[in-house]
Structure formats: structure tokens, C-alpha cells
Short mmCIF file of C-alpha atoms in Angstrom, two decimals:
data_model
loop_
_atom_site.label_atom_id
_atom_site.label_comp_id
_atom_site.label_asym_id
_atom_site.label_seq_id
_atom_site.Cartn_x
_atom_site.Cartn_y
_atom_site.Cartn_z
CA MET W 17 47.49 -63.98 0.53
CA SER W 18 50.11 -65.39 3.17
CA GLU W 19 50.94 -69.43 2.56
CA ASP W 20 50.15 -69.72 6.43
CA ILE W 21 46.42 -69.30 5.98
CA VAL W 22 45.09 -72.66 4.15
CA ARG W 23 41.98 -72.08 5.78
CA VAL W 24 39.44 -69.24 6.10
CA PRO W 25 36.02 -68.87 7.27
CA VAL W 26 32.99 -68.88 6.01
CA HIS W 27 31.33 -66.24 7.15
CA LEU W 28 33.97 -63.13 8.31
CA ALA W 29 31.70 -60.27 10.27
CA ILE W 30 33.67 -57.27 11.47
CA ILE W 31 32.64 -54.53 13.86
CA MET W 32 33.77 -51.58 12.18
CA ASP W 33 35.15 -49.63 14.78
CA GLY W 34 37.79 -45.71 14.83
CA ASN W 35 36.43 -43.85 11.57
CA GLY W 36 35.70 -40.74 14.58
CA ARG W 37 38.56 -41.12 16.28
CA TRP W 38 40.78 -41.63 13.07
CA ALA W 39 40.18 -38.05 12.26
CA GLN W 40 39.64 -36.49 15.37
CA LYS W 41 43.56 -37.90 15.63
CA ARG W 42 44.10 -35.54 12.27
CA GLY W 43 41.74 -32.96 13.00
CA LEU W 44 39.43 -33.12 10.93
CA PRO W 45 35.94 -33.69 11.08
CA ARG W 46 34.39 -37.58 12.67
CA ILE W 47 31.95 -37.06 9.24
CA VAL W 48 35.56 -37.31 7.04
CA GLY W 49 37.11 -40.39 9.02
CA HIS W 50 33.58 -41.99 8.03
CA LYS W 51 34.12 -41.10 4.22
CA TYR W 52 37.59 -43.10 5.06
CA GLY W 53 35.71 -45.72 6.54
CA VAL W 54 33.86 -46.35 3.48
CA GLN W 55 37.06 -46.84 1.38
CA ALA W 56 38.56 -49.41 4.03
CA VAL W 57 34.81 -51.45 3.07
CA GLU W 58 35.63 -51.46 -0.55
CA LYS W 59 39.30 -52.93 0.24
CA ILE W 60 38.52 -54.94 2.58
CA VAL W 61 35.57 -56.60 1.24
CA ARG W 62 37.17 -57.29 -2.44
CA ALA W 63 40.11 -59.03 -0.05
CA ALA W 64 37.78 -61.29 1.75
CA SER W 65 35.89 -62.19 -1.89
CA ASN W 66 39.29 -62.42 -3.03
CA ARG W 67 40.54 -65.46 0.05
CA GLY W 68 37.23 -67.25 -1.02
CA ILE W 69 34.95 -65.76 1.47
CA ARG W 70 31.71 -66.37 0.61
CA TYR W 71 30.20 -63.83 3.07
CA ILE W 72 31.65 -60.69 5.57
CA SER W 73 28.95 -59.21 7.89
CA LEU W 74 29.71 -55.03 9.00
CA TYR W 75 28.54 -53.42 11.48
CA ALA W 76 27.81 -49.91 10.38
CA PHE W 77 25.14 -48.54 12.93
CA SER W 78 23.04 -49.84 15.84
CA THR W 79 20.88 -48.95 16.80
CA GLU W 80 22.34 -47.09 18.95
CA ASN W 81 24.05 -44.93 16.76
CA TRP W 82 20.77 -43.09 16.56
CA LYS W 83 21.77 -40.76 20.10
CA ARG W 84 24.73 -39.77 18.20
CA PRO W 85 24.76 -36.05 16.70
CA LYS W 86 22.44 -35.08 14.23
CA THR W 87 24.75 -33.77 12.22
CA GLU W 88 26.94 -36.97 11.71
CA VAL W 89 23.68 -39.47 12.06
CA LEU W 90 22.32 -37.07 8.21
CA GLY W 91 26.46 -37.82 6.81
CA LEU W 92 26.65 -41.01 7.61
CA MET W 93 22.82 -41.31 5.96
CA SER W 94 24.24 -40.04 2.84
CA LEU W 95 27.31 -41.56 2.47
CA PHE W 96 24.97 -44.96 2.84
CA LYS W 97 23.16 -43.71 0.02
CA TYR W 98 25.97 -42.71 -2.42
CA PHE W 99 27.98 -45.81 -2.44
CA ILE W 100 24.99 -47.88 -2.74
CA LYS W 101 23.89 -45.16 -5.61
CA ILE W 102 27.54 -44.98 -6.86
CA LYS W 103 28.96 -48.79 -6.28
CA ILE W 104 26.08 -50.47 -7.54
CA ASN W 105 27.39 -51.10 -10.92
CA GLU W 106 30.88 -51.76 -9.55
CA LEU W 107 29.54 -54.63 -7.00
CA LYS W 108 27.78 -55.95 -9.86
CA LYS W 109 30.36 -57.07 -11.86
CA GLU W 110 32.53 -58.55 -9.20
CA SER W 111 29.60 -60.52 -8.34
CA VAL W 112 29.26 -59.08 -5.01
CA ARG W 113 25.18 -59.66 -3.53
CA LEU W 114 24.55 -56.26 -1.14
CA ARG W 115 22.38 -57.52 1.93
CA PHE W 116 21.34 -55.79 4.58
CA SER W 117 19.90 -56.15 8.42
CA GLY W 118 18.30 -54.82 10.78
CA ARG W 119 15.73 -52.56 11.83
CA LEU W 120 14.76 -51.80 7.81
CA GLU W 121 11.74 -50.67 8.25
CA ASP W 122 12.39 -48.03 10.60
CA LEU W 123 14.79 -46.05 8.39
CA SER W 124 13.23 -43.19 5.65
CA PRO W 125 11.19 -44.38 3.12
CA SER W 126 13.80 -42.69 0.64
CA ILE W 127 17.34 -45.09 2.30
CA LEU W 128 14.84 -47.75 2.70
CA ASP W 129 14.07 -47.49 -1.62
CA ILE W 130 17.45 -47.08 -1.72
CA LEU W 131 18.60 -49.95 -0.39
CA ARG W 132 15.87 -52.30 -1.87
CA ASN W 133 17.33 -51.42 -5.33
CA GLY W 134 20.62 -52.38 -3.66
CA GLU W 135 19.69 -55.83 -3.18
CA GLU W 136 17.99 -56.26 -5.75
CA SER W 137 20.50 -55.31 -8.43
CA THR W 138 23.16 -57.39 -7.22
CA ARG W 139 20.28 -60.67 -6.79
CA MET W 140 22.42 -63.11 -8.88
CA GLY W 141 26.00 -62.46 -7.15
CA THR W 142 27.70 -65.83 -6.37
CA LYS W 143 30.88 -64.92 -4.72
CA ILE W 144 30.46 -63.28 -2.03
CA ASP W 145 27.31 -61.77 0.06
CA MET W 146 27.83 -57.80 1.34
CA ILE W 147 25.79 -58.10 4.66
CA VAL W 148 25.03 -54.27 5.40
CA CYS W 149 23.70 -54.14 9.13
CA LEU W 150 21.89 -50.99 9.73
CA ASN W 151 19.82 -49.89 12.51
CA TYR W 152 21.21 -53.49 13.70
CA GLY W 153 20.92 -54.64 18.06
CA GLY W 154 21.61 -58.09 18.67
CA ARG W 155 18.64 -58.04 21.60
CA GLN W 156 16.31 -56.31 18.85
CA GLU W 157 16.82 -58.93 17.00
CA ILE W 158 16.11 -61.88 19.79
CA LEU W 159 13.54 -59.70 20.74
CA ASP W 160 12.35 -59.60 16.73
CA ALA W 161 12.73 -63.23 16.49
CA VAL W 162 10.10 -64.05 19.77
CA SER W 163 7.80 -61.23 18.35
CA LYS W 164 7.38 -62.98 14.95
CA TYR W 165 6.87 -66.45 16.11
CA ILE W 166 4.52 -64.95 18.39
CA ALA W 167 2.45 -63.59 15.60
CA SER W 168 2.66 -66.89 13.13
CA ASP W 169 0.94 -69.44 15.36
CA ILE W 170 3.07 -71.91 14.56
CA ALA W 171 1.59 -75.16 16.87
CA LEU W 172 5.23 -76.81 17.12
CA PRO W 173 7.64 -76.56 20.46
CA LEU W 174 10.36 -73.24 20.08
CA ASN W 175 13.58 -75.00 19.19
CA GLU W 176 17.07 -73.34 17.86
CA ASN W 177 16.18 -74.42 14.12
CA ILE W 178 12.39 -73.01 14.46
CA PHE W 179 13.93 -69.69 16.27
CA ARG W 180 16.58 -69.20 13.33
CA SER W 181 14.37 -69.09 11.29
CA PHE W 182 12.01 -65.45 12.69
CA LEU W 183 16.36 -63.83 12.05
CA TYR W 184 16.29 -61.38 9.89
CA LEU W 185 18.50 -62.96 7.99
CA PRO W 186 17.96 -67.00 8.42
CA ASP W 187 20.00 -68.81 5.15
CA VAL W 188 22.98 -66.76 6.41
CA PRO W 189 25.18 -69.23 8.33
CA ASP W 190 26.93 -67.89 11.70
CA PRO W 191 29.71 -65.69 11.67
CA ASP W 192 33.35 -68.00 11.65
CA LEU W 193 35.05 -65.01 12.91
CA ILE W 194 34.74 -61.73 14.20
CA ILE W 195 37.21 -58.99 14.17
CA ARG W 196 36.71 -55.48 16.27
CA THR W 197 39.51 -53.34 15.18
CA SER W 198 40.00 -49.87 17.25
CA GLY W 199 41.49 -51.59 20.68
CA GLU W 200 37.95 -51.88 22.00
CA LEU W 201 37.45 -55.08 23.68
CA ARG W 202 33.49 -55.78 23.54
CA LEU W 203 30.42 -57.30 21.44
CA SER W 204 28.30 -53.41 20.89
CA ASN W 205 25.15 -55.61 20.51
CA PHE W 206 26.13 -57.16 17.55
CA LEU W 207 25.28 -61.30 16.61
CA ILE W 208 24.59 -61.88 19.44
CA TRP W 209 21.98 -64.89 19.07
CA GLN W 210 24.76 -66.03 15.91
CA SER W 211 28.49 -65.22 18.31
CA SER W 212 27.91 -68.74 20.43
CA TYR W 213 31.01 -70.17 18.61
CA SER W 214 33.32 -67.39 16.79
CA GLU W 215 36.41 -66.65 17.05
CA PHE W 216 37.03 -63.18 17.23
CA TYR W 217 40.27 -60.93 17.01
CA PHE W 218 40.41 -58.16 18.63
CA THR W 219 43.13 -54.92 16.92
CA ASP W 220 44.32 -51.96 17.84
CA LYS W 221 44.54 -50.17 14.20
CA LEU W 222 40.85 -47.89 13.55
CA TRP W 223 39.10 -49.17 10.44
CA PRO W 224 39.75 -46.52 8.51
CA ASP W 225 43.65 -47.60 9.34
CA PHE W 226 42.79 -51.69 8.55
CA ASP W 227 43.53 -53.13 4.70
CA GLU W 228 44.39 -56.61 3.46
CA LYS W 229 47.52 -57.21 5.20
CA GLU W 230 45.89 -56.80 8.86
CA LEU W 231 43.41 -59.31 7.33
CA ASP W 232 45.71 -61.71 7.04
CA LYS W 233 46.95 -61.02 10.33
CA ALA W 234 43.14 -62.68 11.40
CA LEU W 235 42.85 -64.80 8.76
CA VAL W 236 46.25 -66.33 10.12
CA SER W 237 45.37 -66.03 13.83
CA TYR W 238 42.25 -67.68 12.74
CA ASN W 239 43.93 -70.73 11.50
CA GLU W 240 45.44 -71.22 14.46
CA ARG W 241 42.42 -71.96 16.06
CA ASP W 242 40.93 -75.22 17.30
CA ARG W 243 37.37 -75.10 17.23
CA ARG W 244 36.20 -77.66 18.79
CA TYR W 245 32.19 -76.82 19.65
CA GLY W 246 32.39 -78.50 23.06
CA ARG W 247 34.31 -80.87 22.31
CA THR W 248 37.00 -81.88 23.98
#
């Protein structure tokens, strides 16, 4: 880790973009890019944990991604299931707590069972929370939170703290740093409520090429920021 990294974010969020383009540049099917993207996830989660980052949120599949070709969607779902089944013991060994965020109830029962098993099997992990955002959309999370608030019949007037309690993972702090790979400069409906004071780091690297060196570049940039939260 670079000596220029004095402080690390408590919560790092990543928009993992570029798997398909990475594969297409090599004349490979898009699903191959997603497989290499999973390998990058393993490396970056481990690197983040070793650097003292406590939470890492990964934008894996958005509510809009259902519009992709059916074969690609099925391939992605198979990858999610494979990763959880194969890597669960490794995650437990490294004290990683696996969690999922999104409209999970819309997923197939077979996938949902695997997700719940992954969460339950790693719930004692204390080194880093690996939050996989699956069938996730920031606008959808806000709408779901409002719907749950209305259905709750809470007598207190709505404020930020009460609203937060209805988010998918209310105990998780807002991201300090959001990284987006592949050169795109937008949030793409990711953590809209939680990103109000997040720092952003954009890189042209495609996600499968994003490694520890690139992570450290982002963390060095983060250390150069003065986070004022509206203060002068």
C-alpha cells in the first residue's frame, strides 16, 4: 500500500463497469468478460480488507440490466450462484460477511435460497462486509423505503433518520468513496440517497483490469480530498 494513503474510506462503493467491452476487445463472448470480472472482485475485496476498509459495495446487477440479452442475464445469474457456492468457505476463512442489497424478492427462488444461505453462512464475519447490489436501483430503493414507511403507520414525522431505517441495509454507513471503472462519468442509479457527500473517482480501466495498483491510485486521490460536508 502506498505511503501516501494515510486514511482509507470506511465504506467503498464500486460501479464495476466494462466487462462486456473487455471481452469484445479480445473477440470473446461477453460472459467471458463477466467471469474475469468475478476474478477482479475477489482480488479487490481482499485488497480492500487488507487496507482496513470496513464495507465494500459492489454494483453487480441493476434493475435495468434485465433489458440485456436473455443469454447474458442467465449467464450472470449462473455466475452469482457459482461464486457463492464455491467461495463461501473462503469468505468465511477471511472473515468476510456477505450481504445483498436490492429488490431480492423479485429474483428466482433458487437464486434467493443461495443468497440467503451465503448471508447466513458468513454472518459472523467481522473484517469486511461485502455488499453485492443485485437487482438494485437507487430510485427503486427510495420508492421502496417510502412505501414501507407508509405501510408502517409510524406516527412520527418523516426525517432522515427515520427514512434511513427503511432502506435495504439501514445499518451500513454512506459510502465515503465511489469508484467507477471504464471511463463512464455517471452514477447509473447507484446509491442515490447514500451518495450525497461521497467522493468520486473515475478511471478508464475496464473492470477486469482494475487491480490493487489501481485501487491504491483511487485511495491516494481520496487522501488528497478535503471533505467539508458543506463547511468552509
